[in-house]
Coordinates of C-alpha atoms in Angstrom, one line a residue:
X1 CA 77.3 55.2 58.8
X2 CA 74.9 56.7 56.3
X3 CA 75.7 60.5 54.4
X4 CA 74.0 62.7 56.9
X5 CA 75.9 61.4 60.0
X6 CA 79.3 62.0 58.1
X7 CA 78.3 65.2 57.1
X8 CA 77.4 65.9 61.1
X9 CA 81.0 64.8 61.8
X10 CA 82.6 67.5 59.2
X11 CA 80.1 70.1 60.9
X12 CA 81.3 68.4 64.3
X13 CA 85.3 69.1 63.1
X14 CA 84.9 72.5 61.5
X15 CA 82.8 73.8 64.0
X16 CA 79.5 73.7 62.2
X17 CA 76.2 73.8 63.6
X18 CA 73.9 70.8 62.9
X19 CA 70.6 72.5 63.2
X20 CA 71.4 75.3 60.1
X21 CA 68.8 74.0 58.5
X22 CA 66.0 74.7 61.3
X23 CA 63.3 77.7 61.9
X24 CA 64.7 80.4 63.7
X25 CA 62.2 80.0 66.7
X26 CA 63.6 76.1 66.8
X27 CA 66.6 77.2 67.0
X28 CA 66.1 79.7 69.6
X29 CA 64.5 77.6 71.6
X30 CA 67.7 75.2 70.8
X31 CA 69.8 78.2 71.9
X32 CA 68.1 78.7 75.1
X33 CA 69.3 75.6 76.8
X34 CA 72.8 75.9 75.3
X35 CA 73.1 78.8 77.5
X36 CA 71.8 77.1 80.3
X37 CA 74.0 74.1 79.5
X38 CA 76.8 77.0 79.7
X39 CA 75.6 78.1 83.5
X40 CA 75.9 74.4 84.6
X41 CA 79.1 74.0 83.1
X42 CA 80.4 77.2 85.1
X43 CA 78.9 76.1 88.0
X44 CA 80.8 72.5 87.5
X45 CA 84.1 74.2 86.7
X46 CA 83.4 76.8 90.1
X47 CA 83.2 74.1 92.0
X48 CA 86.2 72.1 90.9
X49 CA 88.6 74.5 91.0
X50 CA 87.2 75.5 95.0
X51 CA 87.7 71.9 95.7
X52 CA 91.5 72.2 94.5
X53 CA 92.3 75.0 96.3
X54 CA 91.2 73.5 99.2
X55 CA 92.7 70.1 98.7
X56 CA 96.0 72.2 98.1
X57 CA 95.7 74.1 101.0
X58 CA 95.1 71.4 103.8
X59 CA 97.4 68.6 102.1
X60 CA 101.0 68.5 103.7
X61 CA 103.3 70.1 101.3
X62 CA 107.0 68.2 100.7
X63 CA 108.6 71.3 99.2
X64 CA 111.3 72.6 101.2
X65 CA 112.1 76.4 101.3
X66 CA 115.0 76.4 98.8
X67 CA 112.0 76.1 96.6
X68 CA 112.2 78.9 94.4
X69 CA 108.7 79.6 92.5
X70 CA 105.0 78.0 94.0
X71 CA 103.4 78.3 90.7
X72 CA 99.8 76.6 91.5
X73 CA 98.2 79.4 93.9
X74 CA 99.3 81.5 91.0
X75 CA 97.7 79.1 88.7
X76 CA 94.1 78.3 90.5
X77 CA 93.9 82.2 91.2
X78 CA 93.6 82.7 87.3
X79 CA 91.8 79.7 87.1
X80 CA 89.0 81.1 89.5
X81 CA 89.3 84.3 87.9
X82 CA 88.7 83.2 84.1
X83 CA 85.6 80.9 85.7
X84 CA 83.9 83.6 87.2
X85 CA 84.6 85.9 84.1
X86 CA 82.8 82.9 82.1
X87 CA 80.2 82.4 85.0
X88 CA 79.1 86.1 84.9
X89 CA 79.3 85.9 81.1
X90 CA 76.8 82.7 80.9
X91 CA 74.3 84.4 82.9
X92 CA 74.3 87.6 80.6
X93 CA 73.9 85.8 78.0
X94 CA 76.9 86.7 76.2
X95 CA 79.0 83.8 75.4
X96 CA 80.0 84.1 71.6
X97 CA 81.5 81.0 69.9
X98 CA 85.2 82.3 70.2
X99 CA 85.4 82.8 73.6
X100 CA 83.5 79.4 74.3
X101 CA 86.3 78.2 72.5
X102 CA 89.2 80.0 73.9
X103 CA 87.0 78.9 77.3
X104 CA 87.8 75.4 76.5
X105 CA 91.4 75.9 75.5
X106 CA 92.0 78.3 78.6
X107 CA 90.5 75.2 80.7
X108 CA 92.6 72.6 79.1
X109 CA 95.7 74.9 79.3
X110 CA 96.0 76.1 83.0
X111 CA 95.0 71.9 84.0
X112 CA 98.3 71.2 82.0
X113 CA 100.3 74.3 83.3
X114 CA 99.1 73.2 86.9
X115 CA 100.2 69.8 86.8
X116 CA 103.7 70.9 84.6
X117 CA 104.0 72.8 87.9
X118 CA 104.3 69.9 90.4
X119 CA 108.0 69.3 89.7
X120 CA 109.2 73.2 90.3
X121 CA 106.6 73.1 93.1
X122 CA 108.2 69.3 94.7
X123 CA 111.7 70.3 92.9
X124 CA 111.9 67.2 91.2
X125 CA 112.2 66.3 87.5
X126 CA 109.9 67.7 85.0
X127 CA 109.0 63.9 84.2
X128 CA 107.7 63.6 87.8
X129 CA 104.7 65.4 86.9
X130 CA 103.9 62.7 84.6
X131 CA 102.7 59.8 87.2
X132 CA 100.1 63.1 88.4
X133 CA 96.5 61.5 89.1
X134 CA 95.5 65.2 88.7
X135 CA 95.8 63.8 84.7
X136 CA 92.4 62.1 85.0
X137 CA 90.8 66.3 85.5
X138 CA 91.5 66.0 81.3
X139 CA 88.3 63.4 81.0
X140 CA 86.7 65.3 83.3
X141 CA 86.9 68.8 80.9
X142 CA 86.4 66.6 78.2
X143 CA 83.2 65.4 79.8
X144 CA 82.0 68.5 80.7
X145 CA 81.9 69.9 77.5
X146 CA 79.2 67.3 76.5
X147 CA 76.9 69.0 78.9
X148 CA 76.2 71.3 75.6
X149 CA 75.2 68.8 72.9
X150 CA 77.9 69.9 70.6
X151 CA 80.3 67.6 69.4
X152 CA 83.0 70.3 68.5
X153 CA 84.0 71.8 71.6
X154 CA 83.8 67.9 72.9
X155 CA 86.6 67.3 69.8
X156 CA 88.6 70.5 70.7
X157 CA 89.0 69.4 74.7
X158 CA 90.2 66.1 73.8
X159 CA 92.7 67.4 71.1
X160 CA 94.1 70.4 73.0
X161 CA 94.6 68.3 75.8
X162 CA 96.1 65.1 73.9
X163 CA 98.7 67.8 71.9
X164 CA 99.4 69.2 75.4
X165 CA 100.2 65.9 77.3
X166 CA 102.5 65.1 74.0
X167 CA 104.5 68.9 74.2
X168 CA 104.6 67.6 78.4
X169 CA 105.8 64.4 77.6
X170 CA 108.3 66.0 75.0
X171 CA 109.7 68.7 77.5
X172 CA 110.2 66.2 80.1
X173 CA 112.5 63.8 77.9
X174 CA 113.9 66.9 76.2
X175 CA 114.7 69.6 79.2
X176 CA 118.1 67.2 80.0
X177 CA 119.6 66.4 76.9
X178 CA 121.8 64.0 79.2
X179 CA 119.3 62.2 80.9
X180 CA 116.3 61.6 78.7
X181 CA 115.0 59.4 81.8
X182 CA 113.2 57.3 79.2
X183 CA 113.3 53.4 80.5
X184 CA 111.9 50.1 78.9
X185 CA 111.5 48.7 82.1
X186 CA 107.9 48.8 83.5
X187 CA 108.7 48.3 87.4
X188 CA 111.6 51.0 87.2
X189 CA 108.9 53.4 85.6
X190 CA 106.6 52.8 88.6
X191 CA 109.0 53.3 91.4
X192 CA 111.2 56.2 89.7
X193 CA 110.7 59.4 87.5
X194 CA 111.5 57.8 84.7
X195 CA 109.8 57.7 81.3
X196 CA 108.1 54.7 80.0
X197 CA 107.2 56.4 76.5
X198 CA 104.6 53.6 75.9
X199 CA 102.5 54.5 78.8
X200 CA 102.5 57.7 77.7
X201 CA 101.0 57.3 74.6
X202 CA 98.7 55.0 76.0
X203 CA 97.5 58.1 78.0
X204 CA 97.2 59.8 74.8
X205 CA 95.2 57.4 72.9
X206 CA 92.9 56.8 75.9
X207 CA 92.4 60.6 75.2
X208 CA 91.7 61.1 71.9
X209 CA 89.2 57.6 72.2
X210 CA 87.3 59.0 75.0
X211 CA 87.1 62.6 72.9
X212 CA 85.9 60.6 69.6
X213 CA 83.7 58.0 71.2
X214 CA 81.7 61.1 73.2
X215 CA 81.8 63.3 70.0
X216 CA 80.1 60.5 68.3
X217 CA 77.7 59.8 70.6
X218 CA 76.8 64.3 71.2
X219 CA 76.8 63.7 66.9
X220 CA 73.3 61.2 67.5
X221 CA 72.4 63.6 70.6
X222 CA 72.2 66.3 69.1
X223 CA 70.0 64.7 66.3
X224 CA 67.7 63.8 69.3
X225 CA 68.0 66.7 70.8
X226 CA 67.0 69.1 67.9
X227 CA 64.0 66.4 67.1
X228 CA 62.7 66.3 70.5
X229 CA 62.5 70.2 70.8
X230 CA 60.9 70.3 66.9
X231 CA 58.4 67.8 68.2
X232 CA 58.0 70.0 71.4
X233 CA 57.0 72.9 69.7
X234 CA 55.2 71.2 67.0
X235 CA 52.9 69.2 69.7
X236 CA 52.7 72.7 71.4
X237 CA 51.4 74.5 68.2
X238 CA 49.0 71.5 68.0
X239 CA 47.4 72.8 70.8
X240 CA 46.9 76.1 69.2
X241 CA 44.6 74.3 66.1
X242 CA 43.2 71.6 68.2
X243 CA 41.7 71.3 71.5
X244 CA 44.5 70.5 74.6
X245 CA 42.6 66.9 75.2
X246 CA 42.9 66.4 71.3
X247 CA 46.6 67.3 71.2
X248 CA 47.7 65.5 74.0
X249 CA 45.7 62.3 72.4
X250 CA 47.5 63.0 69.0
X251 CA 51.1 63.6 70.5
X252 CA 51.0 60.7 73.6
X253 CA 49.4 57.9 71.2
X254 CA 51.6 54.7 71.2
X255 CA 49.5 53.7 68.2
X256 CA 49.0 55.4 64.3
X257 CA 46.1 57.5 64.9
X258 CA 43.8 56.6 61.6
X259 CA 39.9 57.0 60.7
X260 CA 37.5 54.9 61.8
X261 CA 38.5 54.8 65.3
X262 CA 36.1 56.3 67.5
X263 CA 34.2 56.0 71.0
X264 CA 30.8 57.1 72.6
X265 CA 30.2 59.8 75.2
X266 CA 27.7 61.2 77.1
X267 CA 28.6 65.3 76.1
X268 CA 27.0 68.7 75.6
X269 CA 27.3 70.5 72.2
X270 CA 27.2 74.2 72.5
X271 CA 26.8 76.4 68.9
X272 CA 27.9 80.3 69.7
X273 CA 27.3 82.5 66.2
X274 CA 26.7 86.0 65.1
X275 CA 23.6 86.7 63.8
X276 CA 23.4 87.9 60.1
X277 CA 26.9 87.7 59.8
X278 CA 27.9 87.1 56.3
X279 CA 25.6 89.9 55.2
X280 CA 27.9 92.2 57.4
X281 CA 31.2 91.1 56.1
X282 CA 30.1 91.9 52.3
X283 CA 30.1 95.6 53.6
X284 CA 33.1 95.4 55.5
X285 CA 37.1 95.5 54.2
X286 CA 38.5 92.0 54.6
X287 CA 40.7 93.0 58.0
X288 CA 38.1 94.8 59.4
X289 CA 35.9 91.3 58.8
X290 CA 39.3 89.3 59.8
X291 CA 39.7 91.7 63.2
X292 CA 36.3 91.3 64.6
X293 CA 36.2 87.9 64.6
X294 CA 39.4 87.6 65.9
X295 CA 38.0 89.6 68.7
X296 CA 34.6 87.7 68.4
X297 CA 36.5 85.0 69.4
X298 CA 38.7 85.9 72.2
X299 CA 36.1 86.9 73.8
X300 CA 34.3 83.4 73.9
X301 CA 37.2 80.8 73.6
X302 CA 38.0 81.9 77.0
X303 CA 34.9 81.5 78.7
X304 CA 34.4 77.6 77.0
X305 CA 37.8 77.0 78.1
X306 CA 36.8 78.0 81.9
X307 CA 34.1 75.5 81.8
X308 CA 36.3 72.9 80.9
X309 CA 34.9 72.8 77.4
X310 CA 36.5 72.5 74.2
X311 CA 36.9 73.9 70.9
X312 CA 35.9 71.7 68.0
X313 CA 36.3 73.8 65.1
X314 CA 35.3 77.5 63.9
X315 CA 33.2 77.9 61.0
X316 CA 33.0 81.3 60.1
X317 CA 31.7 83.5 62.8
X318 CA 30.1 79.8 64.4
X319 CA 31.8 77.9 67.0
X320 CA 31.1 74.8 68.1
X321 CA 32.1 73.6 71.4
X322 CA 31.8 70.5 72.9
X323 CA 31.8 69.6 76.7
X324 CA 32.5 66.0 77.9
X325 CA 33.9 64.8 74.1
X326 CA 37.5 64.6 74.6
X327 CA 37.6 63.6 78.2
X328 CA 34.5 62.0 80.2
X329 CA 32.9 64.3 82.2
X330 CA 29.9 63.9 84.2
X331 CA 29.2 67.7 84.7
X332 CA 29.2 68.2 81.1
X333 CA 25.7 69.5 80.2
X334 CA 25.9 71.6 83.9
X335 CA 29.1 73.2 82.5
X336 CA 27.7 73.6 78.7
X337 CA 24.6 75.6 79.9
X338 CA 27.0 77.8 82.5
X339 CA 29.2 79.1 79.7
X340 CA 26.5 79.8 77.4
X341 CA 25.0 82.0 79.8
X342 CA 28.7 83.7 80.7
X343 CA 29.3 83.7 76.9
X344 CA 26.1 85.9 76.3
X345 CA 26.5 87.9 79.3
X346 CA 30.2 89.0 78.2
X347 CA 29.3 89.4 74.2
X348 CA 26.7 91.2 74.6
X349 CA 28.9 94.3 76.6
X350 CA 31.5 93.4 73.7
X351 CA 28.9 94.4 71.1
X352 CA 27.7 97.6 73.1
X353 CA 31.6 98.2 73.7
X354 CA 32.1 98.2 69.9
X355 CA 28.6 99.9 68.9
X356 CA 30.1 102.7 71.3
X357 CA 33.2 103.0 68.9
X358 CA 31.3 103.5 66.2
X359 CA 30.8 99.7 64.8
X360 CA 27.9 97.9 63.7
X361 CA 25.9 96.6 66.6
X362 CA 26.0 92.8 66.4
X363 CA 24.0 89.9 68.4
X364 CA 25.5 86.9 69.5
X365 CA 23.3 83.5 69.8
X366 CA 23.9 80.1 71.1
X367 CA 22.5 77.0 71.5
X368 CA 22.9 73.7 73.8
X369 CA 22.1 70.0 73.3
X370 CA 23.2 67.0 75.4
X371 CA 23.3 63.3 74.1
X372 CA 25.4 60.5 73.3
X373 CA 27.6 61.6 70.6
X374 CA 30.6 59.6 68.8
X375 CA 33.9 60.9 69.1
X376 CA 36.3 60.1 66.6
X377 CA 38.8 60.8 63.9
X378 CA 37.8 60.9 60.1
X379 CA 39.0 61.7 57.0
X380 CA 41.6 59.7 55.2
X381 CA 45.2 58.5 55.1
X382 CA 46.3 62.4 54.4
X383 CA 44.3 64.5 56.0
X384 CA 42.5 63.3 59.5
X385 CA 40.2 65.2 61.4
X386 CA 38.7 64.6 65.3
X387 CA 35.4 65.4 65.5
X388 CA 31.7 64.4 66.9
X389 CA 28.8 63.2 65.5
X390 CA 25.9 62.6 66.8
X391 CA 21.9 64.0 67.0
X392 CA 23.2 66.5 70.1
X393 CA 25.6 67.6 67.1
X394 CA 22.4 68.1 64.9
X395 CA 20.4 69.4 67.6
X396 CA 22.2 72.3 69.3
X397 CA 23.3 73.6 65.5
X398 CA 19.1 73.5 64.2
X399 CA 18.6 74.9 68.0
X400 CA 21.0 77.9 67.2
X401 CA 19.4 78.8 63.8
X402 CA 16.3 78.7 65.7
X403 CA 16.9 81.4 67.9
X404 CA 16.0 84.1 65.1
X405 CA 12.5 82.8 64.9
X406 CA 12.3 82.3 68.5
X407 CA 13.7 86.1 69.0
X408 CA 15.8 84.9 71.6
X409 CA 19.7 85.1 72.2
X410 CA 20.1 81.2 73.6
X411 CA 18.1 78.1 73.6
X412 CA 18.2 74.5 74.9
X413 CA 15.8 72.0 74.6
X414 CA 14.3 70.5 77.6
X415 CA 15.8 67.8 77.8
X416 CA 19.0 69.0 78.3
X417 CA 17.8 71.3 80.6
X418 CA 17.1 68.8 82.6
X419 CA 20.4 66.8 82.8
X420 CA 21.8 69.5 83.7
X421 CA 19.9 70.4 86.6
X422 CA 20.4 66.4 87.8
X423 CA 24.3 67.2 87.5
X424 CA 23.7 70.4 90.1
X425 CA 23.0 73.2 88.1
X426 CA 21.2 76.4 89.7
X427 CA 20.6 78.2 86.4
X428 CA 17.3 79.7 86.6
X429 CA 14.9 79.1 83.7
X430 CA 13.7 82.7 81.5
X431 CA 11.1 81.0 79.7
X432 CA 9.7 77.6 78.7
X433 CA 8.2 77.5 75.4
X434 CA 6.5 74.0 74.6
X435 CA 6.0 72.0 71.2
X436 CA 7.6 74.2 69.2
X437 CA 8.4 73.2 65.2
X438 CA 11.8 73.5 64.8
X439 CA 12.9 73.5 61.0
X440 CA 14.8 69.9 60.4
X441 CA 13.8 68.5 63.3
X442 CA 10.7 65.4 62.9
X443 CA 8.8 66.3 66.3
X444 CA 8.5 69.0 68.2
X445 CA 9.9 70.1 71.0
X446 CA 9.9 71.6 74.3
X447 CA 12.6 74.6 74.5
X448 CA 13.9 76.2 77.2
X449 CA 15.2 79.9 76.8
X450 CA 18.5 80.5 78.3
X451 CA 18.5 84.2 77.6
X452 CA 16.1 86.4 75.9

């Protein structure tokens, strides 16, 4: 057993906390199903102490009426009343670490003063209640307390009910200083109240080896546990800087991603900027610059998103979107050219919405391209990247520059025009514009204006 996992145990036995060392939003999220953990385990004790009332209640009582005192009603009345207490207290979330420990001891307590009870309530010998089967309840608190992932209130179960069963065990021996009722002989102690002192501490030892053997085992739980929910939230942050088909490809691979891997698909690039951008920003304070593209961008992430496209990366004020990269998609260019049209449909009453306010009026511009692109991760063993390449990837960026000499807001070239009208699209055409010189680009080409 290496350092860390005997430093968990000293947390485990002085009522540490493993995850200390953690972001608070880990361990809120950590603390979150702690308390749900606490409503199950209500639930679990509501519903054992309903099934002893009503296995008391219809079992045939062998008490006569000399009996004096019928402790258990009294006992499984508190019993239900402390579990409710704790019940309502789970659900408002207010279940502090004292009272989930005076929560166990209470638990552990009224078992052992119930089955204490039995010989007032039979009026036999106190060591009568020691052959009670209602003994095995203790492994079944002890269990329950697992249900939370903490070793400690596993370890405090097990020893307040292996010191109780020892303080039973001494009261029945010691209450009649003439008859101890202890016996050596096995088959007397099985068909009398007599005390067989090796049974009982056999009872004890099963106790404290079940408690150390599940407090071990919560110890490498827990370590899962607060891993698995780090990962969680780390793979779900992924999602935030990459797109969802990226992230789920980084998080569910069974296999080191590394560069140099990649595969071919038939996709649609899509470039989105705002025209004469960077000469804005050198006017502008840095939030104000930070705040509009944030804006910039809400606006448009959306509307990819809804076409089932993703985002590859921002550069700047550019985004480039690709549809039919991450996943295979055979409405890709169909989809590409339908958000471009939505995207400068919607920017263009966010830049009247803003001139209105007072800002600068901006124009947005975008650009498609369809092709066979590679999509793959580069970079090195330190820093890896997805990403496409590809002529499409050429193309629609060239194409997007191109819309200031072509005094248009969106352009595609013909090509993909026509792919996507094979794949279903209705999108009327504003203007054909044929054999046009675009800069970087060896021939020309015939353009199609998506919006004017």
């Amino acid at each position: 057993m290496d350092r860390r996992n005997w430093e968990d145990i000293k947390r485990a036995l002085t009522g540490g906390r493993f995850d200390d060392r953690l972001p608070e939003r880990v361990r809120a999220s950590i603390h979150e199903r702690e308390v749900s953990s606490e409503i199950l385990i209500g639930w679990v004790q509501l519903a054992v102490v309903i099934s002893w009332t009503v296995l008391y209640t219809i079992s045939p009582k062998t008490f006569t009426e000399e009996a004096e005192f019928a402790p258990i009603p009294w006992v499984l009345s508190a019993y239900f009343a402390f579990t409710l207490l704790r019940l309502y207290l789970a659900y408002r979330r207010f279940l502090p670490r004292w009272f989930l420990a005076l929560s166990v001891v209470s638990d552990m307590a009224l078992l052992l003063v119930t089955i204490w009870s039995f010989h007032l309530q039979y009026m036999q010998p106190a060591s009568f209640y020691l052959k009670a089967p209602t003994l095995l309840y203790v492994f079944i608190f002890i269990a329950l307390r697992s249900l939370r992932f903490e070793a400690g209130y596993v370890i405090l179960a097990g020893g307040v009910g292996a010191l109780g069963w020892l303080a039973m065990v001494a009261y029945a021996i010691g209450v009649d200083p003439v008859d101890t009722m202890i016996t050596r002989d096995y088959v007397q102690y099985l068909t009398s109240n007599s005390v067989l002192l090796g049974a009982e501490f056999d009872k004890v030892i099963s106790i404290l080896m079940v408690t150390a053997i599940l407090a071990t085992s919560l110890i490498r739980a827990r370590q899962l546990l607060v891993r698995a929910v780090t990962e969680g939230m780390a793979a779900e942050d992924l999602s935030r800087f990459f797109a969802p088909d990226v992230a789920r490809r980084i998080t569910d691979s069974e296999t080191e991603i590394a560069a140099g891997r990649g595969e071919f698909r038939d996709a649609t690039i899509v470039y989105v900027d705002i025209r004469d951008f960077t000469r804005l920003s050198a006017s502008l304070p840095p939030d104000r610059v930070m705040g509009l593209l944030a804006s910039y961008e809400a606006v448009v992430v959306p509307i990819v998103q809804r076409h089932d496209g993703d985002i590859d990366k921002f550069l700047g004020d550019g985004i480039m979107a690709t549809f039919g990269a991450t996943r295979p998609d055979d409405k890709h260019a169909v989809k590409a050219l339908d958000a471009v049209a939505e995207i400068i449909v919607e920017t263009k009453r966010w830049t009247e919405a803003r001139a209105a306010s007072g800002d600068p009026m901006l124009r947005v511009c975008a650009a498609a391209s369809a092709g066979t692109i590679l999509f793959g991760a580069v970079g090195d063993g330190t820093r890896l990247e997805y990403t496409v390449i590809g002529a499409a990837v050429n193309l629609s960026a060239k194409l997007e520059k191109h819309t200031k000499i072509e005094h248009v807001r969106a352009l595609c070239d013909l090509a993909t025009f026509d792919l996507a009208r094979a794949q279903g699209s209705e999108l009327e055409i504003v203007e054909r514009r044929d054999a046009r010189a675009v800069p970087g680009v060896d021939e020309p080409l015939d353009l199609i204006v998506l919006a004017s």
